[in-house]
Coordinates of C-alpha atoms in Angstrom, one line a residue:
Chain A
M1 CA 86.7 129.5 112.9
K2 CA 85.2 130.9 116.1
N3 CA 86.8 130.7 119.5
T4 CA 85.0 130.4 122.8
A5 CA 85.7 132.6 125.8
F6 CA 87.9 129.8 127.1
T7 CA 90.0 129.0 124.0
K8 CA 93.2 130.6 125.4
F9 CA 93.0 128.4 128.4
H10 CA 92.8 125.2 126.3
E11 CA 95.7 126.3 124.2
S12 CA 97.9 127.2 127.2
L13 CA 97.1 123.8 128.7
G14 CA 98.4 122.1 125.5
A15 CA 95.0 120.7 124.4
R16 CA 94.8 119.1 121.0
M17 CA 92.4 121.5 119.2
V18 CA 90.0 120.5 116.4
P19 CA 87.4 122.3 114.4
F20 CA 83.9 121.3 115.6
A21 CA 80.7 122.9 114.5
G22 CA 82.6 126.0 113.4
Y23 CA 84.4 126.4 116.7
N24 CA 88.0 125.8 117.6
M25 CA 87.5 123.2 120.4
P26 CA 89.7 120.9 122.6
I27 CA 89.4 117.2 121.8
E28 CA 91.7 116.0 124.5
Y29 CA 94.3 117.2 127.0
S30 CA 95.8 114.4 129.1
G31 CA 94.2 111.6 127.0
I32 CA 90.7 110.5 126.4
N33 CA 90.8 107.5 128.8
D34 CA 92.4 109.5 131.6
E35 CA 89.9 112.3 131.2
H36 CA 87.0 109.9 131.0
I37 CA 88.0 108.1 134.2
T38 CA 88.6 111.5 135.9
V39 CA 84.9 112.4 135.3
R40 CA 83.6 109.0 136.4
K41 CA 85.7 109.0 139.6
K42 CA 86.5 112.6 140.5
V43 CA 85.6 115.8 138.6
G44 CA 86.2 117.1 135.1
V45 CA 85.5 120.4 133.4
F46 CA 84.1 120.7 129.8
D47 CA 84.0 123.9 127.8
V48 CA 80.5 123.7 126.3
S49 CA 80.3 127.4 125.3
H50 CA 79.7 126.3 121.7
M51 CA 76.2 125.2 122.6
G52 CA 73.4 127.5 121.5
E53 CA 71.1 129.5 123.9
F54 CA 67.7 130.9 122.8
W55 CA 65.6 132.9 125.2
V56 CA 61.8 132.7 124.8
T57 CA 59.8 135.3 126.7
G58 CA 56.3 136.8 126.9
P59 CA 52.7 135.8 127.2
K60 CA 52.9 133.4 124.2
A61 CA 56.1 131.7 125.3
F62 CA 54.4 128.7 126.8
D63 CA 52.1 128.0 123.9
Y64 CA 54.9 128.4 121.5
L65 CA 57.2 125.9 123.3
Q66 CA 54.4 123.4 123.7
Y67 CA 54.0 123.5 119.9
V68 CA 57.6 123.5 118.8
T69 CA 59.0 120.9 121.4
S70 CA 57.9 117.3 122.0
N71 CA 58.0 117.2 125.8
D72 CA 55.2 118.6 128.0
V73 CA 56.2 122.1 129.0
S74 CA 53.2 122.3 131.4
K75 CA 55.2 119.9 133.7
L76 CA 57.8 122.6 134.1
V77 CA 57.8 124.8 137.2
D78 CA 60.2 127.7 137.8
G79 CA 63.7 126.4 138.3
K80 CA 63.0 123.1 136.5
V81 CA 64.8 121.8 133.4
Q82 CA 63.5 119.4 130.8
Y83 CA 65.1 117.3 128.0
S84 CA 63.1 117.6 124.8
C85 CA 63.4 117.6 121.0
F86 CA 62.1 119.6 118.0
P87 CA 60.1 117.3 115.7
D88 CA 60.8 118.3 112.1
G89 CA 57.3 118.1 110.5
N90 CA 58.2 114.9 108.6
G91 CA 58.6 112.5 111.5
G92 CA 62.3 113.3 112.0
I93 CA 64.2 115.4 114.5
V94 CA 65.5 118.9 114.0
D95 CA 67.6 118.7 117.2
D96 CA 67.5 117.6 120.8
L97 CA 67.6 120.3 123.5
L98 CA 67.1 121.4 127.1
V99 CA 64.2 123.7 128.1
Y100 CA 64.6 125.8 131.2
R101 CA 61.8 127.6 133.0
F102 CA 62.7 130.7 134.9
G103 CA 59.2 132.2 135.1
E104 CA 55.8 131.8 133.6
E105 CA 56.8 133.9 130.7
K106 CA 60.6 133.2 130.6
Y107 CA 62.2 130.1 129.2
L108 CA 65.6 129.2 127.9
M109 CA 66.3 126.6 125.1
V110 CA 69.8 125.1 124.9
V111 CA 70.6 123.5 121.6
N112 CA 73.5 121.7 119.9
A113 CA 76.4 123.8 118.5
A114 CA 76.3 122.1 115.1
N115 CA 72.6 123.0 114.7
I116 CA 72.4 126.6 116.0
E117 CA 71.7 128.2 112.6
K118 CA 69.3 125.5 111.5
D119 CA 67.5 125.5 114.8
W120 CA 67.3 129.3 114.9
E121 CA 65.7 129.4 111.5
W122 CA 63.3 126.6 112.4
C123 CA 62.3 128.3 115.7
L124 CA 61.7 131.7 114.0
K125 CA 59.7 130.0 111.2
N126 CA 57.4 128.4 113.7
A127 CA 57.2 131.4 116.0
A128 CA 55.4 133.7 113.6
K129 CA 52.0 132.2 114.2
F130 CA 52.4 133.0 117.9
G131 CA 53.3 136.6 117.1
I132 CA 56.8 135.9 118.2
T133 CA 59.6 137.4 116.1
E134 CA 63.3 138.0 116.6
G135 CA 63.8 140.4 119.5
H136 CA 60.1 140.2 120.4
G137 CA 59.7 137.0 122.4
I138 CA 62.7 135.1 121.1
E139 CA 66.4 136.0 121.3
N140 CA 69.5 134.1 120.2
A141 CA 72.1 134.6 123.0
S142 CA 74.5 131.9 121.7
A143 CA 77.3 134.2 120.8
E144 CA 77.3 136.1 124.2
T145 CA 77.0 133.0 126.4
A146 CA 79.9 130.9 127.8
Q147 CA 79.2 127.6 129.6
L148 CA 81.2 125.1 131.6
A149 CA 80.0 121.6 132.5
I150 CA 81.5 120.5 135.8
Q151 CA 80.9 116.7 135.9
G152 CA 81.7 113.9 138.3
P153 CA 81.0 112.6 141.8
M154 CA 83.0 115.4 143.4
A155 CA 81.6 118.2 141.2
M156 CA 79.0 119.5 143.5
K157 CA 81.2 119.4 146.6
A158 CA 83.9 121.3 144.8
M159 CA 81.4 123.9 143.4
Q160 CA 79.8 124.4 146.8
K161 CA 83.0 126.3 147.8
L162 CA 82.1 129.0 145.3
T163 CA 78.6 130.0 146.5
D164 CA 76.6 130.6 149.6
E165 CA 73.5 129.0 148.1
N166 CA 73.0 125.4 149.2
I167 CA 73.5 123.6 145.9
S168 CA 73.6 120.2 147.4
E169 CA 69.9 120.4 148.0
M170 CA 69.2 121.1 144.3
E171 CA 67.4 118.2 142.6
F172 CA 68.6 116.7 139.3
Y173 CA 67.5 118.8 136.3
T174 CA 66.9 122.0 138.2
C175 CA 68.3 125.5 137.9
R176 CA 68.9 128.7 139.8
E177 CA 70.2 132.1 139.0
M178 CA 72.7 132.9 141.8
P179 CA 75.9 134.8 142.6
F180 CA 78.8 132.5 142.1
A181 CA 82.6 132.7 142.3
G182 CA 82.4 136.5 142.7
I183 CA 80.2 136.8 139.6
C184 CA 77.0 138.6 140.5
S185 CA 74.8 136.2 138.5
V186 CA 75.2 132.9 136.8
I187 CA 72.7 130.3 135.7
F188 CA 73.6 127.2 137.8
S189 CA 71.9 124.0 136.6
T190 CA 72.2 120.4 137.8
T191 CA 72.4 119.0 134.4
G192 CA 75.0 117.3 132.2
Y193 CA 75.4 114.6 129.6
T194 CA 77.9 112.2 131.2
G195 CA 75.8 110.3 133.8
A196 CA 78.4 111.2 136.4
G197 CA 76.4 113.9 138.1
G198 CA 77.4 117.5 138.5
C199 CA 76.3 120.8 137.0
E200 CA 76.5 123.2 134.1
I201 CA 77.1 126.9 134.6
Y202 CA 76.2 129.7 132.2
V203 CA 77.8 133.1 132.3
K204 CA 78.3 136.1 130.0
N205 CA 81.5 135.9 128.0
E206 CA 83.0 138.7 130.0
D207 CA 82.7 136.6 133.2
A208 CA 84.2 133.5 131.7
E209 CA 87.8 133.9 132.7
Q210 CA 86.8 134.5 136.3
L211 CA 84.6 131.4 136.3
W212 CA 87.3 129.1 134.8
K213 CA 89.9 130.2 137.3
A214 CA 87.6 129.8 140.3
V215 CA 86.3 126.4 139.2
F216 CA 89.8 125.0 138.8
E217 CA 91.0 126.5 142.1
A218 CA 88.0 125.1 144.0
G219 CA 88.4 121.7 142.3
E220 CA 92.2 121.3 142.8
E221 CA 91.9 119.4 146.1
F222 CA 89.5 117.0 144.3
G223 CA 91.8 116.3 141.4
I224 CA 89.9 118.4 138.9
K225 CA 91.0 118.2 135.2
P226 CA 89.9 119.8 131.9
V227 CA 88.1 117.3 129.6
G228 CA 87.8 117.5 125.8
L229 CA 85.2 116.5 123.3
G230 CA 86.7 113.0 122.9
A231 CA 85.8 112.0 126.5
R232 CA 82.5 113.9 126.2
D233 CA 81.6 111.4 123.5
T234 CA 82.7 108.2 125.3
L235 CA 81.0 109.3 128.5
R236 CA 77.6 110.0 126.8
L237 CA 77.9 106.8 124.9
E238 CA 78.5 104.6 128.0
M239 CA 75.1 106.0 129.2
G240 CA 73.4 105.5 125.9
Y241 CA 72.6 109.2 125.5
C242 CA 71.9 110.2 121.9
L243 CA 74.2 112.4 119.9
Y244 CA 72.5 114.4 117.2
G245 CA 74.0 113.7 113.8
N246 CA 74.9 110.1 114.9
D247 CA 72.0 108.5 116.7
I248 CA 69.3 110.9 115.8
D249 CA 68.6 113.2 112.8
H250 CA 66.0 114.1 110.3
T251 CA 65.6 110.4 109.2
T252 CA 64.9 109.1 112.7
S253 CA 61.8 109.6 114.7
P254 CA 61.7 110.2 118.4
I255 CA 59.8 107.0 118.9
E256 CA 62.3 104.9 116.9
A257 CA 65.1 106.6 118.9
G258 CA 63.7 105.6 122.3
L259 CA 62.7 109.2 123.0
G260 CA 59.0 108.3 123.5
W261 CA 59.5 109.4 127.1
I262 CA 60.0 113.0 126.0
T263 CA 57.2 112.9 123.5
K264 CA 53.9 113.6 125.3
F265 CA 50.5 113.1 123.7
T266 CA 48.3 114.9 126.2
E267 CA 45.0 116.5 125.1
E268 CA 46.1 120.0 126.0
K269 CA 49.4 119.9 124.0
D270 CA 49.4 120.5 120.3
F271 CA 52.8 120.1 118.7
I272 CA 54.5 119.5 115.4
D273 CA 54.1 115.9 114.2
K274 CA 51.8 115.0 117.1
E275 CA 49.4 113.0 115.0
L276 CA 52.1 111.2 113.0
L277 CA 54.2 110.3 116.1
A278 CA 51.1 109.2 118.1
K279 CA 50.3 106.8 115.3
Q280 CA 53.8 105.4 115.4
K281 CA 53.6 105.0 119.2
E282 CA 50.3 103.2 118.9
E283 CA 51.1 101.0 115.9
G284 CA 54.7 100.4 116.8
V285 CA 57.8 101.1 114.7
Q286 CA 59.9 98.8 112.5
R287 CA 63.2 99.7 114.1
R288 CA 64.5 100.9 117.4
L289 CA 67.7 102.5 118.7
K290 CA 69.4 100.2 121.1
G291 CA 72.6 99.9 123.0
F292 CA 74.9 96.9 122.7
V293 CA 78.0 95.4 124.2
M294 CA 80.6 93.4 122.3
I295 CA 81.0 89.8 123.3
D296 CA 83.8 89.1 120.9
R297 CA 86.9 91.4 120.9
G298 CA 86.3 94.3 118.6
I299 CA 85.2 98.0 118.5
P300 CA 82.0 98.9 116.7
R301 CA 82.1 102.2 114.7
K302 CA 79.5 104.4 113.2
D303 CA 78.1 103.0 109.9
Y304 CA 79.2 99.4 110.5
D305 CA 76.5 97.0 109.5
I306 CA 74.7 94.9 112.0
V307 CA 73.7 91.4 110.7
N308 CA 71.9 88.2 111.9
E309 CA 73.3 84.7 111.8
D310 CA 72.4 84.3 108.2
G311 CA 74.4 87.5 107.4
D312 CA 71.3 89.5 106.5
I313 CA 71.6 93.2 107.4
I314 CA 69.3 94.0 110.4
G315 CA 70.7 97.4 111.3
K316 CA 73.5 99.9 111.4
V317 CA 75.8 101.2 114.1
T318 CA 75.2 104.9 114.8
S319 CA 77.8 105.3 117.6
G320 CA 80.6 103.1 118.8
T321 CA 83.7 103.1 120.9
M322 CA 85.8 101.2 123.4
S323 CA 84.3 101.8 126.8
P324 CA 87.0 103.1 129.1
M325 CA 85.2 101.8 132.1
M326 CA 84.1 98.3 130.8
K327 CA 87.2 97.8 128.5
K328 CA 84.8 96.4 125.9
G329 CA 83.5 97.6 122.6
I330 CA 80.1 99.3 123.1
G331 CA 77.7 101.0 120.7
M332 CA 74.3 102.1 119.7
G333 CA 72.4 101.3 116.5
Y334 CA 69.0 100.9 114.9
L335 CA 67.8 97.3 115.0
Q336 CA 65.0 95.8 113.0
K337 CA 61.9 94.4 114.7
G338 CA 62.7 91.0 116.2
Y339 CA 66.2 91.8 117.2
W340 CA 65.9 94.7 119.6
K341 CA 65.0 92.8 122.8
S342 CA 67.6 92.9 125.6
E343 CA 70.0 90.0 125.6
T344 CA 69.4 89.3 121.9
E345 CA 72.7 88.2 120.3
I346 CA 73.5 90.3 117.2
L347 CA 76.6 90.4 114.9
I348 CA 78.6 93.5 114.1
K349 CA 80.4 93.4 110.8
I350 CA 83.9 94.7 111.6
R351 CA 86.4 94.4 108.7
N352 CA 84.6 91.5 107.1
K353 CA 84.2 89.5 110.2
N354 CA 80.9 89.1 112.0
L355 CA 81.6 89.6 115.7
K356 CA 79.1 88.8 118.4
A357 CA 77.5 91.5 120.6
E358 CA 74.5 91.6 122.9
V359 CA 71.7 94.0 123.1
V360 CA 71.5 95.6 126.5
K361 CA 69.3 97.9 128.5
L362 CA 70.5 101.5 129.0
P363 CA 72.7 102.7 130.5
I364 CA 75.3 100.6 128.7
Y365 CA 77.7 101.1 131.6
K366 CA 76.1 100.2 134.9
K367 CA 77.8 101.5 138.0
Chain B
M1 CA 109.9 113.9 119.6
N2 CA 111.7 110.7 120.1
V3 CA 113.3 109.3 116.9
P4 CA 116.0 106.8 117.8
D5 CA 119.1 106.6 115.7
N6 CA 119.2 102.8 115.3
L7 CA 115.9 102.4 113.5
K8 CA 114.6 102.9 109.9
Y9 CA 111.2 104.5 109.3
T10 CA 108.4 104.7 106.8
K11 CA 106.2 107.5 105.6
D12 CA 103.3 105.7 107.3
H13 CA 105.0 106.4 110.7
E14 CA 106.3 103.0 111.4
W15 CA 109.7 101.9 112.5
I16 CA 111.7 98.8 111.9
R17 CA 114.6 97.4 113.9
V18 CA 116.7 95.0 111.9
E19 CA 118.4 92.0 113.7
G20 CA 120.1 89.9 111.1
D21 CA 117.4 88.6 108.7
H22 CA 114.7 89.3 111.3
A23 CA 113.2 92.6 112.3
F24 CA 110.8 94.1 114.8
V25 CA 108.1 96.6 113.6
G26 CA 106.1 99.2 115.4
V27 CA 104.6 102.7 115.1
T28 CA 106.6 105.8 116.0
D29 CA 106.4 108.1 119.0
F30 CA 104.9 110.7 116.6
A31 CA 102.3 108.3 115.4
Q32 CA 101.2 107.3 118.9
G33 CA 101.0 110.9 119.9
E34 CA 98.8 111.7 116.9
L35 CA 96.5 108.7 117.5
G36 CA 96.0 109.4 121.2
D37 CA 95.0 106.5 123.5
V38 CA 95.5 103.2 121.6
V39 CA 92.6 100.9 122.7
F40 CA 92.9 97.9 120.4
V41 CA 95.6 96.3 118.2
E42 CA 94.3 93.6 115.9
I43 CA 97.0 91.5 114.1
E44 CA 95.8 88.2 112.6
T45 CA 98.5 87.7 110.0
E46 CA 100.9 85.6 112.0
G47 CA 102.5 82.9 109.8
E48 CA 101.6 84.9 106.6
S49 CA 104.0 86.1 104.0
L50 CA 103.2 89.7 103.0
D51 CA 104.6 92.2 100.5
K52 CA 106.0 95.5 101.3
E53 CA 103.2 98.0 102.1
E54 CA 100.6 95.2 102.5
V55 CA 98.3 95.5 105.6
F56 CA 99.4 93.3 108.4
G57 CA 96.9 94.6 111.1
T58 CA 94.8 97.4 112.4
I59 CA 95.4 99.8 115.2
E60 CA 92.4 101.5 116.9
A61 CA 92.5 104.6 119.0
V62 CA 89.4 105.9 120.8
K63 CA 88.3 107.9 117.8
T64 CA 90.1 106.3 114.8
V65 CA 90.9 103.1 113.0
S66 CA 94.2 102.9 111.1
D67 CA 95.8 100.1 109.0
L68 CA 99.3 98.9 109.8
F69 CA 101.6 98.3 106.8
M70 CA 104.6 96.1 106.2
P71 CA 107.7 98.3 105.9
V72 CA 109.4 95.6 103.9
G73 CA 108.1 92.3 102.5
G74 CA 108.4 89.3 104.8
E75 CA 106.8 86.6 106.9
V76 CA 105.1 87.6 110.2
I77 CA 106.6 85.2 112.6
E78 CA 105.5 86.7 115.9
V79 CA 102.9 89.1 117.2
N80 CA 103.5 91.0 120.5
P81 CA 101.4 89.1 123.0
G82 CA 101.4 92.0 125.4
L83 CA 99.2 94.2 123.2
E84 CA 96.2 92.0 123.7
D85 CA 95.7 93.1 127.3
S86 CA 97.7 96.3 127.2
P87 CA 97.3 98.1 123.9
D88 CA 98.4 101.2 125.8
L89 CA 102.0 99.9 125.6
V90 CA 102.0 101.5 122.2
N91 CA 101.6 104.9 123.9
K92 CA 103.8 104.2 126.8
D93 CA 106.8 102.6 125.0
P94 CA 106.3 102.8 121.2
Y95 CA 109.9 101.7 120.4
G96 CA 110.1 99.0 123.2
D97 CA 107.3 97.0 124.8
G98 CA 104.9 98.5 122.3
W99 CA 106.3 96.7 119.3
M100 CA 103.8 95.1 116.9
V101 CA 105.3 92.2 115.0
K102 CA 108.5 90.3 114.4
I103 CA 109.1 89.5 110.8
K104 CA 111.5 87.5 108.7
I105 CA 112.7 89.8 105.9
S106 CA 112.4 88.3 102.4
D107 CA 114.4 90.8 100.5
S108 CA 116.8 92.9 102.5
S109 CA 117.4 95.3 99.6
E110 CA 114.0 96.8 100.3
L111 CA 115.5 98.2 103.6
E112 CA 117.4 100.7 101.5
E113 CA 114.2 102.3 100.4
L114 CA 113.2 103.2 104.0
L115 CA 113.8 106.6 105.7
D116 CA 116.8 107.1 107.9
P117 CA 116.2 109.0 111.2
G118 CA 117.2 112.3 109.7
A119 CA 114.8 112.0 106.8
Y120 CA 112.0 110.9 109.1
K121 CA 112.6 113.8 111.5
E122 CA 112.2 116.1 108.4
L123 CA 109.0 114.4 107.4
I124 CA 107.3 115.0 110.8
G125 CA 108.8 118.5 111.0

């Protein structure tokens, strides 16, 4: 089991630790609901050092990224970040990721912890035809990189205390390299997976301790708290953000998953599965990933069946929880054609009872 | 870890407080700590007679779903009404306001098979 550069802080704070994607990670500190509400109302800090970082550089970097990712990399300018996915060559998804552009020939891909090895192999395999090989145009920096996500309405105000750069003027999904908290250079990006606003900060492992201490000191007056993987999951689910392994995987296409908005079919862009996915987009798909809210009392869970009034199976729950903000059961799942329109009433099979729920537009939790 | 002296316990981390031929049943302090935030308690067996170790309900934390088992056989005569709106009572006061059901014990000899506080403390280490 691997530790992150912050593990000793989690342990000294009494976090409940669990194995996750090969890492020893905190699932909760003060309690999932308390941490969740802290992020929605104030500011919380997540150790996301387990995420993977691949640098792509050189004259072929752009063409390669256009090919291997689904979103349109030509829309990126220096300092801009993009959500994207790796189509898998069979209509499924290898992983979802962020692509950062630092220069015309310098990009960073940030991938899910559980998929680092698989993604790395996939990226290398598809790099060869661009003349890109490990150490020559692509580099796996996952092991050396630590990352904190500082999320919540007070996050930017708290972090502004730690830098002379004006971070409040940074637009959503942008990034800058800057001196921060006495560290000569960090990657500061206005990204995150909670829907609560805030930033993510990447440092080298040796600067991690300094970053952690400074972040908590700066956030103290705002009620900053550490947040574990438990609340990370409930926060992303309230927003209807996909979790790889639950809502998307090799058996789901980006079009089915509602990720058409990051799948761009422009003439200039050739990418893996372009033809197949374009056909899906044009002809339509048989199922769609949708969010829903329970009408009856009950909590949907992954793999519960979704049925219609006759009891026929019309889908499956891929993620579910009790929403800490709405105090209702919420979830996401794939629904057959005819059942995925907003406000459609569906039934979730919970312990042999069919409980009513309603399909909703995303985000599931509306502020 | 709080393990009151006046209760009996099960290996499934439930407690029972006997009052004559009735008893209150809940989950232990250890159990609520392991579960984390309890967000839903579903008990729909009021009025039913159940055997020892039969499921009388379900407790859901944010990440997990667990069954609740009868520590001894008996009739479920009351369900804690406070849990519907405040399932977190199980976390806040597992031996008091967080009780789950009141039962009428059918065979009090089954009580002798339960763990005493010392044995339960040993179980949870």
